[in-house]
PDB file of C-alpha atoms in Angstrom:
ATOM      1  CA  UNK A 733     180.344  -7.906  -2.271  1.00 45.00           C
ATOM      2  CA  UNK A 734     183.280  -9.543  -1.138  1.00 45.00           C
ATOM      3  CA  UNK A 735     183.319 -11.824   1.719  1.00 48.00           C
ATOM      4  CA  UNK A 736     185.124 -10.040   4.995  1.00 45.00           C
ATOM      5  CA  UNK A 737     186.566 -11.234   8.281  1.00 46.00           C
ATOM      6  CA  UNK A 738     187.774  -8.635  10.645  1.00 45.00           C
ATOM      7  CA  UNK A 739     189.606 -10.288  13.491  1.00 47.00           C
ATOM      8  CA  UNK A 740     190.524  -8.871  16.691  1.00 46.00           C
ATOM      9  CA  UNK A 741     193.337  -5.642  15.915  1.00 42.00           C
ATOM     10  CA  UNK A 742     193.992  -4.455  19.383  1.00 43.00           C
ATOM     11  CA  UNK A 743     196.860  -5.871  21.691  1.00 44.00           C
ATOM     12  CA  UNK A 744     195.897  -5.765  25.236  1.00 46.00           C
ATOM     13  CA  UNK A 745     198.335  -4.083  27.760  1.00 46.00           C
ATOM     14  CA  UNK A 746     199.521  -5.164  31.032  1.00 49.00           C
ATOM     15  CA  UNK A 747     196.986  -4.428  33.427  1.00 50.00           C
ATOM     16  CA  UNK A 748     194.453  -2.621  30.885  1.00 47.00           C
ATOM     17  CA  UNK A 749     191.196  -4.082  29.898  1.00 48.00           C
ATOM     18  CA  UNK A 750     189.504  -4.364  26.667  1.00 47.00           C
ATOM     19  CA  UNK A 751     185.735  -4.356  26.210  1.00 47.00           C
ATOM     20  CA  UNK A 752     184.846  -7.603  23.802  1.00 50.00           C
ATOM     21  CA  UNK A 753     185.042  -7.529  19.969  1.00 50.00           C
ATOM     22  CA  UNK A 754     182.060  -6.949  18.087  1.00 50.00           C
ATOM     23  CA  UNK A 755     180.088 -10.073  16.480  1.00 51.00           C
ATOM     24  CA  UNK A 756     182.091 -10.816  13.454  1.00 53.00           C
ATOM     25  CA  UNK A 757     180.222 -10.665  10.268  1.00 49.00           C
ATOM     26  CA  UNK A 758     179.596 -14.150   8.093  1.00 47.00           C
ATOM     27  CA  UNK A 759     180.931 -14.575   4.506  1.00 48.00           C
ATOM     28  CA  UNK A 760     179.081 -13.294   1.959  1.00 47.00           C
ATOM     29  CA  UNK A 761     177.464 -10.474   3.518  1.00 49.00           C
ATOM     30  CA  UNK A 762     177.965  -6.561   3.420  1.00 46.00           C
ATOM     31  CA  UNK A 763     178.764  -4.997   7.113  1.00 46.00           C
ATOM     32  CA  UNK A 764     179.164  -1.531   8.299  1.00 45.00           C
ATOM     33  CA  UNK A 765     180.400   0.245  11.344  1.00 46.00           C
ATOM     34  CA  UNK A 766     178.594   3.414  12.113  1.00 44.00           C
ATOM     35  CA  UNK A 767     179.373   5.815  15.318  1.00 43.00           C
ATOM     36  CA  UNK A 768     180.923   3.203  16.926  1.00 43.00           C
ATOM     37  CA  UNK A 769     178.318   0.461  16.690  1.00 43.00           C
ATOM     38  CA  UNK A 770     178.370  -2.584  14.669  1.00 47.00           C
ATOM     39  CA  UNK A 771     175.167  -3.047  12.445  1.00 50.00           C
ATOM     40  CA  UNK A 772     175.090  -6.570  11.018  1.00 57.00           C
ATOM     41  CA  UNK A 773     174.211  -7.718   7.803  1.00 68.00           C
ATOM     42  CA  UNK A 774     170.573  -8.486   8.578  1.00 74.00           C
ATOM     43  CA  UNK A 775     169.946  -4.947  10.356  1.00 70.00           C
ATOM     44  CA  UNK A 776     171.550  -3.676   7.424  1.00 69.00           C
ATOM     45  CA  UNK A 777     169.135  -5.112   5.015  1.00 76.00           C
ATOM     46  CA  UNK A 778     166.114  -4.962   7.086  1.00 78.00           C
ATOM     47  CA  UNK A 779     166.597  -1.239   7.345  1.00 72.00           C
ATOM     48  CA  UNK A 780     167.060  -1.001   3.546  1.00 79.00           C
ATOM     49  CA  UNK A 781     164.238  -2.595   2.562  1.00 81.00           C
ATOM     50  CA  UNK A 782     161.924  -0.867   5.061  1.00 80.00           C
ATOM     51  CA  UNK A 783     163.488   2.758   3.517  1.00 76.00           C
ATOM     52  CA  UNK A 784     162.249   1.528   0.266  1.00 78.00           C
ATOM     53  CA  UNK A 785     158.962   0.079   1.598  1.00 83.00           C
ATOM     54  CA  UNK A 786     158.263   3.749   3.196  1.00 79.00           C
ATOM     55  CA  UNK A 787     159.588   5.618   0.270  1.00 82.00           C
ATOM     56  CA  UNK A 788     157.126   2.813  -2.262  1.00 86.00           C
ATOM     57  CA  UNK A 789     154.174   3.671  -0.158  1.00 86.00           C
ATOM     58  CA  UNK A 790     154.432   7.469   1.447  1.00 81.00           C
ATOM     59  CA  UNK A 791     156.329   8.836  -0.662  1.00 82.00           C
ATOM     60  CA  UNK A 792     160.221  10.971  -0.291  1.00 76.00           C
ATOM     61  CA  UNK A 793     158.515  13.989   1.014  1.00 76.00           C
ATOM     62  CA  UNK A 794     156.786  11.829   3.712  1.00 78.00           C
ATOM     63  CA  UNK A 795     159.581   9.877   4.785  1.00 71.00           C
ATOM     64  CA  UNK A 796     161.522  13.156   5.093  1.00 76.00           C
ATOM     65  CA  UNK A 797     159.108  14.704   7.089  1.00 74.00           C
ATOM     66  CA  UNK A 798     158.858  11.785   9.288  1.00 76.00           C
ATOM     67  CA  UNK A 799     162.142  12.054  10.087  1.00 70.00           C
ATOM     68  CA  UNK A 800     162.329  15.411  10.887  1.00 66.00           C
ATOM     69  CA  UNK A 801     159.218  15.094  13.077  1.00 70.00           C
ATOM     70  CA  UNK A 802     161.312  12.748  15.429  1.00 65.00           C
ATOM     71  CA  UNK A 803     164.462  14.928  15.485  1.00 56.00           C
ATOM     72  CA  UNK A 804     162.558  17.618  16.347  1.00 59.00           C
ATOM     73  CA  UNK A 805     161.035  15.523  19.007  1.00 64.00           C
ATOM     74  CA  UNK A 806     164.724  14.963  19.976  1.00 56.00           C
ATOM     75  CA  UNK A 807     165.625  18.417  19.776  1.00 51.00           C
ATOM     76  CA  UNK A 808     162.430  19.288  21.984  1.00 59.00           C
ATOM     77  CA  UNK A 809     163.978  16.782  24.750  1.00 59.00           C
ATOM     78  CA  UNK A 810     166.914  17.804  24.662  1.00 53.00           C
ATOM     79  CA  UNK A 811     165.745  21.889  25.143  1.00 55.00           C
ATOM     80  CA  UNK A 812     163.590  20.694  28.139  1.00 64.00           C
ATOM     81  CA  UNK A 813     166.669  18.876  29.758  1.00 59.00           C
ATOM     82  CA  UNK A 814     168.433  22.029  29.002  1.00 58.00           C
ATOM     83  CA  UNK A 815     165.681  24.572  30.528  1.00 65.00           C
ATOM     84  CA  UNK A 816     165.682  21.799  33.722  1.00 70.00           C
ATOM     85  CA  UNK A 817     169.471  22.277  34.153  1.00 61.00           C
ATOM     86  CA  UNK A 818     169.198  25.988  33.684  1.00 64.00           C
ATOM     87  CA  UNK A 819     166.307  26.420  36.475  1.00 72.00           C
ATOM     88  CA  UNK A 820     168.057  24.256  39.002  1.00 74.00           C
ATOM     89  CA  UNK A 821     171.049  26.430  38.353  1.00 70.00           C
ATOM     90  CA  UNK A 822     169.333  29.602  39.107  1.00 73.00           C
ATOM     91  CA  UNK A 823     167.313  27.781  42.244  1.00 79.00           C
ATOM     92  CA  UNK A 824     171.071  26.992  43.348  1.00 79.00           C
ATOM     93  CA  UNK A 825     172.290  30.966  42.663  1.00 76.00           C
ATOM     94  CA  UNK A 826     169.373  32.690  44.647  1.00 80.00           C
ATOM     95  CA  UNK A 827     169.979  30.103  47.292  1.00 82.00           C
ATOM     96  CA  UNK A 828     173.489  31.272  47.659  1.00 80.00           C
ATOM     97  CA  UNK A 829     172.758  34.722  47.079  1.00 78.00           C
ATOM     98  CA  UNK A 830     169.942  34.273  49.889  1.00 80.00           C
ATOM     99  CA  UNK A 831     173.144  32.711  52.131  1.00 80.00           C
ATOM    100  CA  UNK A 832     175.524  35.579  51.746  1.00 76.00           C
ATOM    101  CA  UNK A 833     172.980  38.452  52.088  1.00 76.00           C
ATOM    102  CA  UNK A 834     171.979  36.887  55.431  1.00 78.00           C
ATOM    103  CA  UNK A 835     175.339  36.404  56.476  1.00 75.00           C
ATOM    104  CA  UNK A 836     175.821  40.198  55.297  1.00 74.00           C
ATOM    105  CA  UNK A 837     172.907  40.970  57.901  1.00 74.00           C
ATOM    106  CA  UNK A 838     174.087  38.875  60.701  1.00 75.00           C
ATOM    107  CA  UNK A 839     177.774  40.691  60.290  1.00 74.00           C
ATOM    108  CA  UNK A 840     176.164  44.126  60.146  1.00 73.00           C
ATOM    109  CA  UNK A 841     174.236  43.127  62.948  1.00 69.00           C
ATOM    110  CA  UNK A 842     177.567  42.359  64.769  1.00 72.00           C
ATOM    111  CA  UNK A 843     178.548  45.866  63.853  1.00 73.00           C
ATOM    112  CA  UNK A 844     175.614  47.941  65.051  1.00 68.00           C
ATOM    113  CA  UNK A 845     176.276  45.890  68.546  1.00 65.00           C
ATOM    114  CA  UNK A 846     179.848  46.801  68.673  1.00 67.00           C
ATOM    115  CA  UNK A 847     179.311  50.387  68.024  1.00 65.00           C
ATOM    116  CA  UNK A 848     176.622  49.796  70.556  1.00 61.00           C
ATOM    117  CA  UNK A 849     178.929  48.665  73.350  1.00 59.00           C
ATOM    118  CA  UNK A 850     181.729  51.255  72.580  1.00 59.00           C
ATOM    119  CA  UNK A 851     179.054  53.923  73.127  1.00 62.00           C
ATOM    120  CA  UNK A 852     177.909  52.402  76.102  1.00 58.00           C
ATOM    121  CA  UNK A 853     181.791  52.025  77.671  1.00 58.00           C
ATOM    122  CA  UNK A 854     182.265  55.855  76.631  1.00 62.00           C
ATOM    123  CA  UNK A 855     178.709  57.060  78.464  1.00 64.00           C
ATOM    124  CA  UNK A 856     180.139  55.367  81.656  1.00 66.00           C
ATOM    125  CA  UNK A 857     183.709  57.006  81.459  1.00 64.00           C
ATOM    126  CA  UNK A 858     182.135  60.137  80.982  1.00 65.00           C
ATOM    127  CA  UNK A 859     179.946  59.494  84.222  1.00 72.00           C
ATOM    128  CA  UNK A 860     182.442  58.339  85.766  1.00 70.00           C
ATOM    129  CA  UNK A 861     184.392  61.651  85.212  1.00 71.00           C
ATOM    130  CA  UNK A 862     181.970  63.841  86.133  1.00 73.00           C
ATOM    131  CA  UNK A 863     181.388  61.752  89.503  1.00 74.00           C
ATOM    132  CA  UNK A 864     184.777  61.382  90.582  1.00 73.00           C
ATOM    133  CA  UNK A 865     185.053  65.571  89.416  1.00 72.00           C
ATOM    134  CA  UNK A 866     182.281  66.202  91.738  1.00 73.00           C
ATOM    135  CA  UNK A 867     182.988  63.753  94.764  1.00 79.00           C
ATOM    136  CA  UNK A 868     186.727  65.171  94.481  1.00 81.00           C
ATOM    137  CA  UNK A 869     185.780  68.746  93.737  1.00 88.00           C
ATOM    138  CA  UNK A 870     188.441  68.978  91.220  1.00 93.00           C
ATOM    139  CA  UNK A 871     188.377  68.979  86.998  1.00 95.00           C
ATOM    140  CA  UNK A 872     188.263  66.035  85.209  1.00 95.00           C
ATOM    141  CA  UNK A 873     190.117  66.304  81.752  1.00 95.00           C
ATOM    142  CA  UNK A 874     189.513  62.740  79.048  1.00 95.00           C
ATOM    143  CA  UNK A 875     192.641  62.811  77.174  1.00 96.00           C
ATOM    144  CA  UNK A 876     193.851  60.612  73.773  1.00 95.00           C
ATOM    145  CA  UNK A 877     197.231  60.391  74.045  1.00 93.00           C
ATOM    146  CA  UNK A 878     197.781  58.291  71.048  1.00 89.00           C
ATOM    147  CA  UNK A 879     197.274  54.781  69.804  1.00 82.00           C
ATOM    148  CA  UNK A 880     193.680  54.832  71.023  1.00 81.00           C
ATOM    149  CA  UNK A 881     195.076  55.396  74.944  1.00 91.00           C
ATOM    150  CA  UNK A 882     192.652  57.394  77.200  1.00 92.00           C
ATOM    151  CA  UNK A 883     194.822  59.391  80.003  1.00 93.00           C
ATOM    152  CA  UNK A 884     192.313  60.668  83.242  1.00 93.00           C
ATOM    153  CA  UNK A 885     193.784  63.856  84.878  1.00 95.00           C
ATOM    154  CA  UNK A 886     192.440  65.587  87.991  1.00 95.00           C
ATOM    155  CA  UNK A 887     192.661  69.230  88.105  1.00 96.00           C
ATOM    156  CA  UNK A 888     192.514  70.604  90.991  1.00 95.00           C
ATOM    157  CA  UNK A 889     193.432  74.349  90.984  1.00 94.00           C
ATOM    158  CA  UNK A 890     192.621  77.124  88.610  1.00 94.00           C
ATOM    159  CA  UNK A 891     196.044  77.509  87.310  1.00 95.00           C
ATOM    160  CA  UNK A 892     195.838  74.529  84.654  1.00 96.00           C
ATOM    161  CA  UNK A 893     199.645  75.065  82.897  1.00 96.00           C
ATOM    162  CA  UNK A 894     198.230  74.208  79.570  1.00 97.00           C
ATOM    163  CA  UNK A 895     196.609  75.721  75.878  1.00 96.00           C
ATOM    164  CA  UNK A 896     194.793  74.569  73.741  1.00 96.00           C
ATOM    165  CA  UNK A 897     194.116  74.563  69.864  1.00 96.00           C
ATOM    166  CA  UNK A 898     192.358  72.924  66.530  1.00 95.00           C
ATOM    167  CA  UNK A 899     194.926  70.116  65.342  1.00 87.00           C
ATOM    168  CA  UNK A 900     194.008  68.273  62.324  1.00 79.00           C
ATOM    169  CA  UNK A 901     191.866  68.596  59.755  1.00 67.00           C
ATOM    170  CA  UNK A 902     191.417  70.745  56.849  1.00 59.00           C
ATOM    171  CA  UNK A 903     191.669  69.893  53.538  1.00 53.00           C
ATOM    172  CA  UNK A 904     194.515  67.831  53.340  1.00 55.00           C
ATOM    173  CA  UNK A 905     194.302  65.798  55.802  1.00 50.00           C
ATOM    174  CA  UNK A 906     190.817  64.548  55.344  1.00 54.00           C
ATOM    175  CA  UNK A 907     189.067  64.244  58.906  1.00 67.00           C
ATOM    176  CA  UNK A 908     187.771  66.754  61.494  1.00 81.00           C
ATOM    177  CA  UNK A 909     190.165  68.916  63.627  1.00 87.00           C
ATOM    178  CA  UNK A 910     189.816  67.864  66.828  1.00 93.00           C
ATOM    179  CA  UNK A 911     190.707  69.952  70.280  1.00 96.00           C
ATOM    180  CA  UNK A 912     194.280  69.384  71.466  1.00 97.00           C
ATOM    181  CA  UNK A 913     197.260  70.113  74.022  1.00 97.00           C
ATOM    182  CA  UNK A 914     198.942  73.155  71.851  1.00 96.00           C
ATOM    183  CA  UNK A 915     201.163  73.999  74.772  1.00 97.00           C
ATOM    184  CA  UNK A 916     201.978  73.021  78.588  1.00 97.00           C
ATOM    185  CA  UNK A 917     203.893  75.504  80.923  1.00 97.00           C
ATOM    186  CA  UNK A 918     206.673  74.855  82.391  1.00 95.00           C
ATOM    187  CA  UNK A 919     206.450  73.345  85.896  1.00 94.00           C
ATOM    188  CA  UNK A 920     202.891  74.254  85.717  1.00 96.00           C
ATOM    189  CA  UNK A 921     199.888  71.814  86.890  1.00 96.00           C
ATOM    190  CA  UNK A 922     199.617  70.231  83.569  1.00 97.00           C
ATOM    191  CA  UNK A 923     203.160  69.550  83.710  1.00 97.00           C
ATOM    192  CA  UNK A 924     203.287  67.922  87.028  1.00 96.00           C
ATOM    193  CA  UNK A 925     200.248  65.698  86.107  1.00 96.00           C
ATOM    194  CA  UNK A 926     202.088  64.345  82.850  1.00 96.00           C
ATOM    195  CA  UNK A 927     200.070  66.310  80.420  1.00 97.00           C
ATOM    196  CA  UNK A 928     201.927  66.434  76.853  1.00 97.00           C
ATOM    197  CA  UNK A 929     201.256  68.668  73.556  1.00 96.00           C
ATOM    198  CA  UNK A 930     199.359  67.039  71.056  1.00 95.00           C
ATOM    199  CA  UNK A 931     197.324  65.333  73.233  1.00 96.00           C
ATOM    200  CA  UNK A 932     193.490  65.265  72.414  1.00 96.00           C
ATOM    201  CA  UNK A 933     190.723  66.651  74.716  1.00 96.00           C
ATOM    202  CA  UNK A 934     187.805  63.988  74.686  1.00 94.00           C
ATOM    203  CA  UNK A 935     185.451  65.151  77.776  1.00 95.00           C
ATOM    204  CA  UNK A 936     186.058  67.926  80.513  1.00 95.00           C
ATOM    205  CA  UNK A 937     184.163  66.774  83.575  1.00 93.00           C
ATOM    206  CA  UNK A 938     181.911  64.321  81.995  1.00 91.00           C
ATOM    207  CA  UNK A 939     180.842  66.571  78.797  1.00 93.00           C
ATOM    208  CA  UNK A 940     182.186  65.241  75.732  1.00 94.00           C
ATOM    209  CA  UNK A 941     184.480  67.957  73.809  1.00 95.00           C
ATOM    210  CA  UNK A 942     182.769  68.473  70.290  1.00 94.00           C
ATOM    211  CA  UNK A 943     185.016  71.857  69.371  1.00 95.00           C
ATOM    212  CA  UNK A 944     187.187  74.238  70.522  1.00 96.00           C
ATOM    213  CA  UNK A 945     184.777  76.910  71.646  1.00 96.00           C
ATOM    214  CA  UNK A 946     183.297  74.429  73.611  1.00 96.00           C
ATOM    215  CA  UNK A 947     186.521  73.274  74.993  1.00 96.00           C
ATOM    216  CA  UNK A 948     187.309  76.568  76.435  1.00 96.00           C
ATOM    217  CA  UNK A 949     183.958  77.720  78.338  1.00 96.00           C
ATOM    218  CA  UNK A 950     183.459  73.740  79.432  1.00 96.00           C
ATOM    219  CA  UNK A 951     187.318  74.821  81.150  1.00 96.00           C
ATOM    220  CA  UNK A 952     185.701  78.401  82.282  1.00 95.00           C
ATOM    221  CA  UNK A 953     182.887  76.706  84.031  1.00 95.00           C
ATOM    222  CA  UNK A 954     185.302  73.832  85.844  1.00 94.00           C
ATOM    223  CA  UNK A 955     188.140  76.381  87.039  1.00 94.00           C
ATOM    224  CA  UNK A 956     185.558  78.267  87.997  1.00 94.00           C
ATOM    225  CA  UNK A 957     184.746  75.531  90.836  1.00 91.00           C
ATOM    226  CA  UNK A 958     188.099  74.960  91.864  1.00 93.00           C
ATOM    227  CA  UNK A 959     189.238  76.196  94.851  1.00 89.00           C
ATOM    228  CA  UNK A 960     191.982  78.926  94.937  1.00 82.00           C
ATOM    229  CA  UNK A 961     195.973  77.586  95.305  1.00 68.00           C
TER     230      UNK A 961
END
C-alpha cells in the first residue's frame, strides 16, 4: 500500500468550533475510516489477525455464530430499553387519565351543588309565596317573564283579568309546554298589576305549576279564599 497523509480539510469559521483532527496515520501503513471513527493501522491489523486466529481455530460457522450471539445480546438491550420507555409512558398516561377523571368528578361535583342551591333558592320563594299569600290573604302568582326574570303578583280579588293556556312544546319545538298568560282583560286585575301574555306560571300560592290542569284548580282553590270586590 501506498504511503498516505491526510492533513486537516476543514476551514474553521468565524466564531464556530471544530472538534480536533484525528491521529494522522504514519507512512507505510494501510488506514481506514469507518462510521466516523478513525481505526489506525495497528487496530487494523490486530483485528485482522485475531479474525483469522478465530476463523484457524473455531471455525467460520463459529465465528459467525459468535457474532450473532452478541448482536442479539444487543438487540435484547435495546428491546428492554424499549419495553422501559414504553411502561413509563403508559405509568405517565394513566396518571393523566387518573388527573382528568378526578377533575371530571370534582366539576360534576360542582354541578350537583349548584343544582343543589337553585333548588334550595326556589323551595324558599315558593314558601315565601305561600306565607306572604296567607299573612296577606290574597293569591300569590310566580311568574317568568322572560330572560330568566321571576315577577311576584298579589291577587287579591276573585276577578283575576287573565287566561291561561299550554305554550310551547310539541314536536317542533323540542321541550315541554309549559302554563302561560294566553290573555289579560282589559283594565282587569291582571292588567292593573302589570301582568302580560306569554308570561309563564311557575307557582300559585307556594305550589309549583307542573301543567295546565293543575294550573286551573290550584287558581279555583286560591279565588276561592279571596274575599269578594
Amino acid at each position: 500500500a501506498h504511503g498516505l497523509h491526510l492533513g486537516p480539510v476543514l476551514a474553521r469559521a468565524p466564531g464556530s468550533s471544530i472538534a480536533p483532527a484525528p491521529p494522522q496515520p504514519t507512512k507505510g501503513c494501510a488506514s481506514s475510516v469507518a462510521m466516523g471513527a478513525w481505526c489506525s493501522c495497528e487496530e487494523t491489523s490486530r483485528n485482522i489477525r485475531q479474525a483469522q486466529e478465530d476463523i484457524t481455530t473455531k471455525g467460520v460457522g463459529a465465528v459467525l455464530e459468535e457474532a450473532a450471539g452478541t448482536l442479539q445480546e444487543k438487540v435484547v438491550q435495546a428491546a428492554g430499553s424499549l419495553e422501559k420507555f414504553l411502561d413509563e409512558a403508559v405509568a405517565e398516561a394513566e396518571k393523566n387519565q387518573a388527573v382528568a377523571e378526578a377533575e371530571k368528578g370534582t366539576k360534576a361535583a360542582e354541578e350537583v351543588a349548584e343544582k343543589a342551591a337553585v333548588q334550595v333558592v326556589d323551595a324558599t320563594v315558593e314558601v315565601a309565596a305561600a306565607a306572604v299569600a296567607a299573612i296577606t290573604g290574597t293569591m300569590v302568582v310566580e311568574f317568568d317573564s322572560g330572560n330568566g326574570t321571576v315577577k311576584m303578583v298579589a291577587f287579591k280579588t276573585p276577578q283575576l283579568g287573565l287566561a291561561l293556556a299550554l305554550s310551547g312544546g310539541g314536536c317542533c319545538s323540542g321541550g315541554k309546554a309549559k302554563v302561560a298568560v294566553k290573555s289579560v282583560d282589559k283594565k282587569g286585575q291582571a292588567e292593573t298589576l302589570g301582568v302580560h301574555t306569554s308570561w309563564k306560571v311557575m307557582s300559585i300560592n307556594g305550589t309549583q305549576v307542573m301543567g295546565l290542569d293543575q294550573a286551573q284548580k290550584l287558581l279555583k282553590d286560591g279565588v276561592a279564599k279571596l274575599p269578594q270586590a
